[in-house]
Amino acid sequence: MQPADRLKQITPSLTLAISTKAKEMKAKGMDVCDFSAGEPDFDTPTHIRNAAKQALDQGKTRYGAAAGVMELREAIATKLKQDNQLNFTPQQILVTNGGKHSLYNLMMALLNPGDQVIIPVPYWLSYPEMVRLADATPVLVNTDETHGYKITPAQLEAAITPRTKLFVLNSPANPTGMVYSPDQVRAIAQVLEKHPQVMIVSDEIYEKIRYDDIEHLSIGTISNLSDRTIISSGFAKAYSMTGWRIGYLAAPLDLIKSATTIQGHSTSNVCTFAQYGAIAALKSDQACVEEMRQEFAKRRDLMYKRLIGIDGITCPKPDGAFYLFPNISQLGMNSLEFSQKLLEESYVAVVPGIAFGADTNIRLSYATDRDTIERGCDRLATFIKNQVKSTFPGR
């Protein structure tokens, strides 16, 4: 059987491939330090689990509205208003099967063949693939370490054409962990204000995982852009609910209606009782989020300190999320070769940067315990030291 033609241009997820191989090695008894998965290692907070259990006991196990339980949509709208100063009604919220699904629904509802979508590089690996699945064209704009891997207003202006339909903004960013400052967001907004045909999707899934009092400004708060800003987010990262598969899309009403139609013919509603766990996540005390954030901050500092002490790599200090994105271009290997050798020879799993459009880098997740970080960084330092000796014998 031949697959559909649309799949010929799609690349399988390298993050899942590396993570799967690492798990297979662990299952065989190998001591693998796994820095590949973008998944918090904490249990879902007890009160959230209890809310889902209570919903089960109350028989909330049947089909629901395709757009989501109204109480959850109301809670999301309230959260966006209180935390982000964004004005969305509950009717402008679509509850989806994870944050990834919210973006897929958006691409399918918004894009036509010939449309262009501007995506800064490095990017979360699914952005361009979703655009291609919608028969549109990703326009990839390379950023660099000197600008914190953030697109500049000049780069954005140069990339916009009459065919540009959507701009993707991810802050805090995966894979770099960088956050656009409020001034940087406003500067990007000034460019977009001149191009009214361009919609903006702001992926804010890591919004609550920020460090050093870094401020997060949603681009949708800028009045001239409020009617064409789309928010994609979810519960996976902040509340350690990755397996619950609950995300959401907040957008202009017509777009939400279109995305809901797509969801109605694909997955229909999100798991009913899981939505009640999400309600508890939003309506309950947020101390659990802060506890996890503080632990992530300690892990970031530990891993960053270890990485910048290794000769042969450079790495900016991330502002948020739980990733570091070091540059390995001095070591004479591309990112895939480096990652495969590191896993096979040193039992350390990282994600090759080529998955994010940056073959000069690797991504390390510090969503793991500090002992694993220490051991993994010891192995990484030894691996790089040996690589430098073999590649550059005189050093």
Tab-separated table of C-alpha atoms in Angstrom:
chain	number	residue	atom	x	y	z
A	1	MET	CA	0.000	0.000	0.000
A	2	GLN	CA	1.298	3.439	-0.917
A	3	PRO	CA	0.754	6.195	1.671
A	4	ALA	CA	-1.062	9.381	0.762
A	5	ASP	CA	1.052	11.864	-1.169
A	6	ARG	CA	0.803	14.439	1.604
A	7	LEU	CA	2.951	12.216	3.819
A	8	LYS	CA	5.898	12.336	1.423
A	9	GLN	CA	6.858	15.777	2.727
A	10	ILE	CA	6.403	14.967	6.430
A	11	THR	CA	9.283	14.016	8.732
A	12	PRO	CA	8.639	11.640	11.673
A	13	SER	CA	9.222	13.119	15.125
A	14	LEU	CA	12.890	12.793	16.107
A	15	THR	CA	12.098	13.661	19.718
A	16	LEU	CA	9.817	10.651	19.969
A	17	ALA	CA	12.342	8.468	18.126
A	18	ILE	CA	15.215	9.345	20.482
A	19	SER	CA	13.004	9.047	23.561
A	20	THR	CA	11.742	5.649	22.406
A	21	LYS	CA	15.271	4.353	21.850
A	22	ALA	CA	16.351	5.601	25.275
A	23	LYS	CA	13.415	3.795	26.888
A	24	GLU	CA	14.278	0.603	25.016
A	25	MET	CA	17.847	0.789	26.309
A	26	LYS	CA	16.593	1.362	29.850
A	27	ALA	CA	14.298	-1.657	29.514
A	28	LYS	CA	17.386	-3.738	28.736
A	29	GLY	CA	18.956	-2.598	32.005
A	30	MET	CA	21.214	0.112	30.612
A	31	ASP	CA	21.806	3.183	32.796
A	32	VAL	CA	20.632	5.899	30.406
A	33	CYS	CA	20.594	9.566	31.400
A	34	ASP	CA	17.606	10.760	29.417
A	35	PHE	CA	17.537	14.453	28.506
A	36	SER	CA	15.321	13.937	25.465
A	37	ALA	CA	11.713	14.153	26.593
A	38	GLY	CA	9.882	17.441	27.006
A	39	GLU	CA	7.885	16.065	29.902
A	40	PRO	CA	7.909	17.065	33.589
A	41	ASP	CA	8.943	14.193	35.843
A	42	PHE	CA	6.544	15.255	38.624
A	43	ASP	CA	3.293	13.476	39.357
A	44	THR	CA	0.134	15.366	38.447
A	45	PRO	CA	-0.857	17.255	41.639
A	46	THR	CA	-3.168	15.302	43.926
A	47	HIS	CA	-6.113	17.708	43.830
A	48	ILE	CA	-6.218	17.510	40.035
A	49	ARG	CA	-6.212	13.708	40.070
A	50	ASN	CA	-8.887	13.698	42.751
A	51	ALA	CA	-11.133	15.952	40.677
A	52	ALA	CA	-10.940	13.520	37.767
A	53	LYS	CA	-11.652	10.588	40.087
A	54	GLN	CA	-14.673	12.400	41.484
A	55	ALA	CA	-15.916	13.082	37.958
A	56	LEU	CA	-15.637	9.365	37.214
A	57	ASP	CA	-17.594	8.511	40.351
A	58	GLN	CA	-20.252	11.024	39.315
A	59	GLY	CA	-20.673	9.318	35.956
A	60	LYS	CA	-19.110	12.055	33.848
A	61	THR	CA	-18.005	9.544	31.266
A	62	ARG	CA	-20.272	10.229	28.314
A	63	TYR	CA	-19.974	12.217	25.119
A	64	GLY	CA	-19.718	15.956	25.587
A	65	ALA	CA	-19.778	19.059	23.448
A	66	ALA	CA	-17.071	18.974	20.782
A	67	ALA	CA	-15.748	22.364	21.937
A	68	GLY	CA	-15.385	21.219	25.536
A	69	VAL	CA	-17.190	21.348	28.876
A	70	MET	CA	-18.561	24.879	29.272
A	71	GLU	CA	-17.277	25.170	32.834
A	72	LEU	CA	-13.749	24.528	31.576
A	73	ARG	CA	-14.103	26.991	28.710
A	74	GLU	CA	-15.307	29.602	31.207
A	75	ALA	CA	-12.350	28.856	33.491
A	76	ILE	CA	-9.902	29.214	30.580
A	77	ALA	CA	-11.454	32.545	29.551
A	78	THR	CA	-11.147	33.757	33.152
A	79	LYS	CA	-7.523	32.621	33.315
A	80	LEU	CA	-6.664	34.442	30.081
A	81	LYS	CA	-8.275	37.613	31.426
A	82	GLN	CA	-6.687	37.522	34.870
A	83	ASP	CA	-3.222	36.248	33.959
A	84	ASN	CA	-2.727	37.625	30.465
A	85	GLN	CA	-5.154	40.552	30.098
A	86	LEU	CA	-6.730	38.865	27.063
A	87	ASN	CA	-10.425	39.268	26.375
A	88	PHE	CA	-11.903	36.030	25.084
A	89	THR	CA	-15.435	34.804	25.748
A	90	PRO	CA	-15.994	31.128	26.613
A	91	GLN	CA	-17.487	30.745	23.119
A	92	GLN	CA	-14.071	31.716	21.717
A	93	ILE	CA	-12.374	28.788	23.453
A	94	LEU	CA	-11.933	25.298	21.986
A	95	VAL	CA	-10.724	22.526	24.309
A	96	THR	CA	-8.489	20.151	22.371
A	97	ASN	CA	-6.648	16.867	22.777
A	98	GLY	CA	-3.442	18.527	23.933
A	99	GLY	CA	-1.691	21.707	22.873
A	100	LYS	CA	-0.418	20.020	19.708
A	101	HIS	CA	-3.973	19.249	18.646
A	102	SER	CA	-4.988	22.876	19.121
A	103	LEU	CA	-2.323	23.926	16.628
A	104	TYR	CA	-3.249	21.195	14.164
A	105	ASN	CA	-6.906	22.228	14.277
A	106	LEU	CA	-5.850	25.825	13.712
A	107	MET	CA	-3.707	25.017	10.669
A	108	MET	CA	-6.449	22.934	9.104
A	109	ALA	CA	-9.122	25.556	9.769
A	110	LEU	CA	-7.126	28.589	8.613
A	111	LEU	CA	-4.736	27.646	5.818
A	112	ASN	CA	-5.238	27.121	2.107
A	113	PRO	CA	-2.857	25.876	-0.593
A	114	GLY	CA	-0.470	28.687	-1.462
A	115	ASP	CA	-0.675	30.358	1.953
A	116	GLN	CA	2.617	31.055	3.694
A	117	VAL	CA	3.358	30.694	7.400
A	118	ILE	CA	6.389	32.422	8.919
A	119	ILE	CA	8.176	30.246	11.488
A	120	PRO	CA	11.353	31.376	13.288
A	121	VAL	CA	14.174	28.818	13.410
A	122	PRO	CA	14.826	26.987	15.728
A	123	TYR	CA	11.207	25.908	15.905
A	124	TRP	CA	9.185	23.295	17.718
A	125	LEU	CA	9.452	20.431	15.279
A	126	SER	CA	5.732	20.021	14.500
A	127	TYR	CA	5.059	23.581	13.301
A	128	PRO	CA	6.284	23.190	9.705
A	129	GLU	CA	4.883	19.672	9.401
A	130	MET	CA	1.401	20.850	10.382
A	131	VAL	CA	1.636	23.661	7.846
A	132	ARG	CA	2.579	21.179	5.125
A	133	LEU	CA	-0.265	18.845	6.101
A	134	ALA	CA	-2.594	21.787	5.519
A	135	ASP	CA	-1.072	22.158	2.000
A	136	ALA	CA	0.429	25.524	2.899
A	137	THR	CA	4.081	26.597	2.807
A	138	PRO	CA	6.302	27.128	5.864
A	139	VAL	CA	8.650	30.100	5.512
A	140	LEU	CA	11.566	29.371	7.830
A	141	VAL	CA	13.515	32.361	9.146
A	142	ASN	CA	16.873	31.551	10.714
A	143	THR	CA	17.736	33.227	13.998
A	144	ASP	CA	21.071	33.068	15.786
A	145	GLU	CA	22.606	32.866	19.215
A	146	THR	CA	23.684	36.526	19.230
A	147	HIS	CA	20.001	37.542	19.192
A	148	GLY	CA	18.984	34.868	21.685
A	149	TYR	CA	17.483	32.720	18.909
A	150	LYS	CA	14.675	35.259	18.488
A	151	ILE	CA	13.403	36.687	15.229
A	152	THR	CA	14.123	40.389	14.787
A	153	PRO	CA	11.598	42.914	13.470
A	154	ALA	CA	13.751	43.393	10.355
A	155	GLN	CA	13.778	39.663	9.659
A	156	LEU	CA	10.027	39.449	10.109
A	157	GLU	CA	9.405	42.396	7.795
A	158	ALA	CA	11.623	40.880	5.119
A	159	ALA	CA	9.805	37.546	5.289
A	160	ILE	CA	6.255	38.882	4.875
A	161	THR	CA	4.747	38.660	1.394
A	162	PRO	CA	1.197	39.122	0.046
A	163	ARG	CA	0.772	35.362	0.555
A	164	THR	CA	1.665	35.428	4.247
A	165	LYS	CA	-1.323	34.165	6.242
A	166	LEU	CA	0.114	33.361	9.660
A	167	PHE	CA	3.066	34.148	11.927
A	168	VAL	CA	4.030	31.652	14.644
A	169	LEU	CA	5.360	33.105	17.903
A	170	ASN	CA	6.517	30.728	20.647
A	171	SER	CA	7.551	32.283	23.965
A	172	PRO	CA	8.873	30.788	26.203
A	173	ALA	CA	10.308	28.788	23.345
A	174	ASN	CA	10.901	25.136	22.660
A	175	PRO	CA	13.734	24.194	22.013
A	176	THR	CA	15.729	27.238	23.194
A	177	GLY	CA	13.974	28.219	26.418
A	178	MET	CA	14.232	31.876	25.417
A	179	VAL	CA	11.510	34.438	26.198
A	180	TYR	CA	10.714	37.500	24.100
A	181	SER	CA	10.833	40.560	26.354
A	182	PRO	CA	7.830	42.915	26.376
A	183	ASP	CA	9.807	45.416	24.294
A	184	GLN	CA	10.685	42.720	21.769
A	185	VAL	CA	7.035	41.660	21.546
A	186	ARG	CA	5.981	45.275	20.965
A	187	ALA	CA	8.620	45.688	18.252
A	188	ILE	CA	7.334	42.589	16.446
A	189	ALA	CA	3.792	43.886	16.853
A	190	GLN	CA	4.744	47.146	15.134
A	191	VAL	CA	5.734	45.147	12.062
A	192	LEU	CA	2.572	43.053	12.080
A	193	GLU	CA	0.339	46.092	12.493
A	194	LYS	CA	1.393	47.143	8.970
A	195	HIS	CA	0.221	43.831	7.478
A	196	PRO	CA	-3.457	43.277	8.348
A	197	GLN	CA	-3.720	40.042	6.350
A	198	VAL	CA	-1.342	38.261	8.755
A	199	MET	CA	-2.835	36.321	11.665
A	200	ILE	CA	-0.657	35.561	14.692
A	201	VAL	CA	-0.644	32.370	16.722
A	202	SER	CA	1.087	32.718	20.080
A	203	ASP	CA	2.085	29.344	21.502
A	204	GLU	CA	2.206	29.945	25.259
A	205	ILE	CA	2.326	26.373	26.568
A	206	TYR	CA	5.421	27.177	28.721
A	207	GLU	CA	4.092	30.523	29.930
A	208	LYS	CA	4.192	29.677	33.641
A	209	ILE	CA	7.714	28.219	33.552
A	210	ARG	CA	9.892	31.343	33.634
A	211	TYR	CA	12.905	32.366	35.708
A	212	ASP	CA	14.713	35.404	37.093
A	213	ASP	CA	11.513	37.491	37.177
A	214	ILE	CA	11.361	37.438	33.371
A	215	GLU	CA	8.083	39.020	32.231
A	216	HIS	CA	5.760	37.372	29.727
A	217	LEU	CA	3.674	39.642	27.492
A	218	SER	CA	1.085	38.106	25.231
A	219	ILE	CA	1.059	39.791	21.835
A	220	GLY	CA	-2.744	39.685	21.903
A	221	THR	CA	-2.785	42.446	24.525
A	222	ILE	CA	-1.688	44.934	21.877
A	223	SER	CA	-4.995	46.466	20.824
A	224	ASN	CA	-4.397	46.650	17.080
A	225	LEU	CA	-3.656	42.919	17.002
A	226	SER	CA	-6.283	41.596	19.408
A	227	ASP	CA	-8.740	40.639	16.680
A	228	ARG	CA	-6.201	38.549	14.777
A	229	THR	CA	-4.280	36.929	17.620
A	230	ILE	CA	-4.759	33.246	18.409
A	231	ILE	CA	-3.584	31.690	21.659
A	232	SER	CA	-2.505	28.050	21.822
A	233	SER	CA	-1.810	26.545	25.222
A	234	GLY	CA	-2.624	23.673	27.520
A	235	PHE	CA	-2.107	21.961	30.846
A	236	ALA	CA	0.735	19.545	30.104
A	237	LYS	CA	3.792	21.527	31.154
A	238	ALA	CA	2.676	23.797	34.000
A	239	TYR	CA	0.557	21.166	35.766
A	240	SER	CA	2.517	18.039	34.769
A	241	MET	CA	-0.507	16.709	32.874
A	242	THR	CA	1.193	15.502	29.700
A	243	GLY	CA	-0.749	12.251	29.436
A	244	TRP	CA	-4.098	13.904	30.103
A	245	ARG	CA	-4.099	15.436	26.616
A	246	ILE	CA	-5.898	18.698	27.336
A	247	GLY	CA	-5.020	21.828	25.420
A	248	TYR	CA	-6.971	24.791	24.157
A	249	LEU	CA	-7.263	27.323	21.410
A	250	ALA	CA	-8.506	30.892	21.968
A	251	ALA	CA	-9.311	32.770	18.778
A	252	PRO	CA	-11.816	34.921	16.907
A	253	LEU	CA	-15.248	33.300	16.999
A	254	ASP	CA	-15.456	32.377	13.313
A	255	LEU	CA	-12.127	30.565	13.502
A	256	ILE	CA	-13.152	28.702	16.661
A	257	LYS	CA	-16.359	27.594	14.943
A	258	SER	CA	-14.339	26.270	12.003
A	259	ALA	CA	-11.815	24.501	14.236
A	260	THR	CA	-14.666	22.993	16.268
A	261	THR	CA	-16.187	21.621	13.067
A	262	ILE	CA	-12.887	19.925	12.253
A	263	GLN	CA	-12.610	18.507	15.751
A	264	GLY	CA	-16.217	17.326	15.584
A	265	HIS	CA	-15.340	15.177	12.576
A	266	SER	CA	-12.002	13.912	13.914
A	267	THR	CA	-11.807	13.327	17.661
A	268	SER	CA	-15.045	14.932	18.866
A	269	ASN	CA	-14.845	15.952	22.529
A	270	VAL	CA	-11.791	15.640	24.776
A	271	CYS	CA	-11.951	12.906	27.449
A	272	THR	CA	-14.857	14.089	29.581
A	273	PHE	CA	-13.678	13.303	33.095
A	274	ALA	CA	-10.153	14.576	32.345
A	275	GLN	CA	-11.632	18.014	31.672
A	276	TYR	CA	-12.776	18.182	35.284
A	277	GLY	CA	-9.176	17.694	36.348
A	278	ALA	CA	-8.284	20.682	34.169
A	279	ILE	CA	-11.033	22.742	35.824
A	280	ALA	CA	-9.505	21.937	39.216
A	281	ALA	CA	-6.065	22.896	37.897
A	282	LEU	CA	-7.261	26.392	36.984
A	283	LYS	CA	-9.599	27.035	39.881
A	284	SER	CA	-7.449	25.721	42.726
A	285	ASP	CA	-4.440	27.208	44.481
A	286	GLN	CA	-1.454	27.569	42.116
A	287	ALA	CA	1.168	26.670	44.738
A	288	CYS	CA	1.865	23.372	42.960
A	289	VAL	CA	2.869	25.250	39.813
A	290	GLU	CA	5.246	27.465	41.754
A	291	GLU	CA	6.825	24.491	43.543
A	292	MET	CA	7.589	22.808	40.236
A	293	ARG	CA	8.840	26.062	38.722
A	294	GLN	CA	11.264	26.594	41.581
A	295	GLU	CA	12.650	23.094	41.171
A	296	PHE	CA	13.016	23.612	37.429
A	297	ALA	CA	14.956	26.814	38.169
A	298	LYS	CA	17.440	24.895	40.336
A	299	ARG	CA	17.852	22.273	37.639
A	300	ARG	CA	18.356	24.929	34.976
A	301	ASP	CA	21.084	26.599	36.999
A	302	LEU	CA	22.789	23.263	37.632
A	303	MET	CA	22.746	22.081	34.022
A	304	TYR	CA	23.692	25.490	32.642
A	305	LYS	CA	26.663	25.769	34.999
A	306	ARG	CA	27.842	22.333	33.950
A	307	LEU	CA	27.407	22.991	30.214
A	308	ILE	CA	29.234	26.321	30.051
A	309	GLY	CA	32.180	24.637	31.763
A	310	ILE	CA	32.626	22.249	28.825
A	311	ASP	CA	35.120	23.341	26.163
A	312	GLY	CA	33.835	23.166	22.612
A	313	ILE	CA	30.236	24.247	23.107
A	314	THR	CA	28.410	27.527	23.675
A	315	CYS	CA	24.963	27.962	25.186
A	316	PRO	CA	22.768	30.949	26.087
A	317	LYS	CA	21.095	30.823	29.489
A	318	PRO	CA	17.392	30.072	28.983
A	319	ASP	CA	14.702	32.331	30.406
A	320	GLY	CA	11.962	29.698	30.616
A	321	ALA	CA	10.645	26.240	29.683
A	322	PHE	CA	12.980	23.370	30.673
A	323	TYR	CA	15.502	23.111	27.849
A	324	LEU	CA	19.023	24.166	26.989
A	325	PHE	CA	20.114	24.412	23.362
A	326	PRO	CA	23.912	24.300	23.174
A	327	ASN	CA	25.829	24.849	19.941
A	328	ILE	CA	28.120	21.920	19.057
A	329	SER	CA	29.344	23.181	15.679
A	330	GLN	CA	32.974	23.314	16.884
A	331	LEU	CA	33.067	19.547	17.379
A	332	GLY	CA	33.069	18.415	13.767
A	333	MET	CA	29.794	16.475	13.818
A	334	ASN	CA	26.263	17.257	12.748
A	335	SER	CA	23.589	17.069	15.409
A	336	LEU	CA	22.234	13.646	14.444
A	337	GLU	CA	25.668	12.004	14.377
A	338	PHE	CA	26.533	13.644	17.702
A	339	SER	CA	23.278	12.554	19.371
A	340	GLN	CA	23.497	8.975	18.118
A	341	LYS	CA	27.110	8.551	19.225
A	342	LEU	CA	26.412	10.143	22.593
A	343	LEU	CA	23.546	7.739	23.237
A	344	GLU	CA	25.318	4.617	21.983
A	345	GLU	CA	28.718	5.298	23.579
A	346	SER	CA	27.878	7.285	26.719
A	347	TYR	CA	24.218	6.392	27.369
A	348	VAL	CA	23.054	10.005	27.309
A	349	ALA	CA	19.922	10.818	25.310
A	350	VAL	CA	19.548	14.279	23.755
A	351	VAL	CA	17.584	15.489	20.741
A	352	PRO	CA	19.500	16.475	17.605
A	353	GLY	CA	18.961	20.095	16.655
A	354	ILE	CA	18.150	19.158	13.066
A	355	ALA	CA	14.699	18.215	14.384
A	356	PHE	CA	14.214	21.907	15.173
A	357	GLY	CA	15.855	23.192	11.998
A	358	ALA	CA	19.253	23.828	13.643
A	359	ASP	CA	21.818	21.154	12.800
A	360	THR	CA	24.514	22.970	14.785
A	361	ASN	CA	22.759	22.363	18.112
A	362	ILE	CA	21.359	19.718	20.437
A	363	ARG	CA	18.472	20.036	22.887
A	364	LEU	CA	18.758	18.898	26.478
A	365	SER	CA	15.741	18.746	28.764
A	366	TYR	CA	16.287	19.260	32.478
A	367	ALA	CA	12.851	17.888	33.325
A	368	THR	CA	14.562	15.172	35.320
A	369	ASP	CA	16.149	14.798	38.737
A	370	ARG	CA	19.356	16.556	39.709
A	371	ASP	CA	21.334	13.346	40.177
A	372	THR	CA	20.612	12.372	36.576
A	373	ILE	CA	21.650	15.860	35.469
A	374	GLU	CA	24.979	15.543	37.302
A	375	ARG	CA	25.734	12.065	35.948
A	376	GLY	CA	24.608	12.932	32.441
A	377	CYS	CA	26.706	16.098	32.348
A	378	ASP	CA	29.754	14.141	33.581
A	379	ARG	CA	29.302	11.738	30.676
A	380	LEU	CA	28.660	14.542	28.195
A	381	ALA	CA	31.830	16.369	29.270
A	382	THR	CA	33.914	13.207	28.916
A	383	PHE	CA	32.364	12.408	25.540
A	384	ILE	CA	33.095	15.899	24.208
A	385	LYS	CA	36.628	15.875	25.616
A	386	ASN	CA	37.339	12.594	23.845
A	387	GLN	CA	35.709	13.874	20.662
A	388	VAL	CA	37.855	17.015	20.688
A	389	LYS	CA	41.001	14.922	21.149
A	390	SER	CA	40.141	12.601	18.265
A	391	THR	CA	38.997	15.380	15.914
A	392	PHE	CA	41.666	17.923	16.829
A	393	PRO	CA	44.677	15.899	18.110
A	394	GLY	CA	46.742	19.010	18.769
A	395	ARG	CA	44.242	20.470	21.239
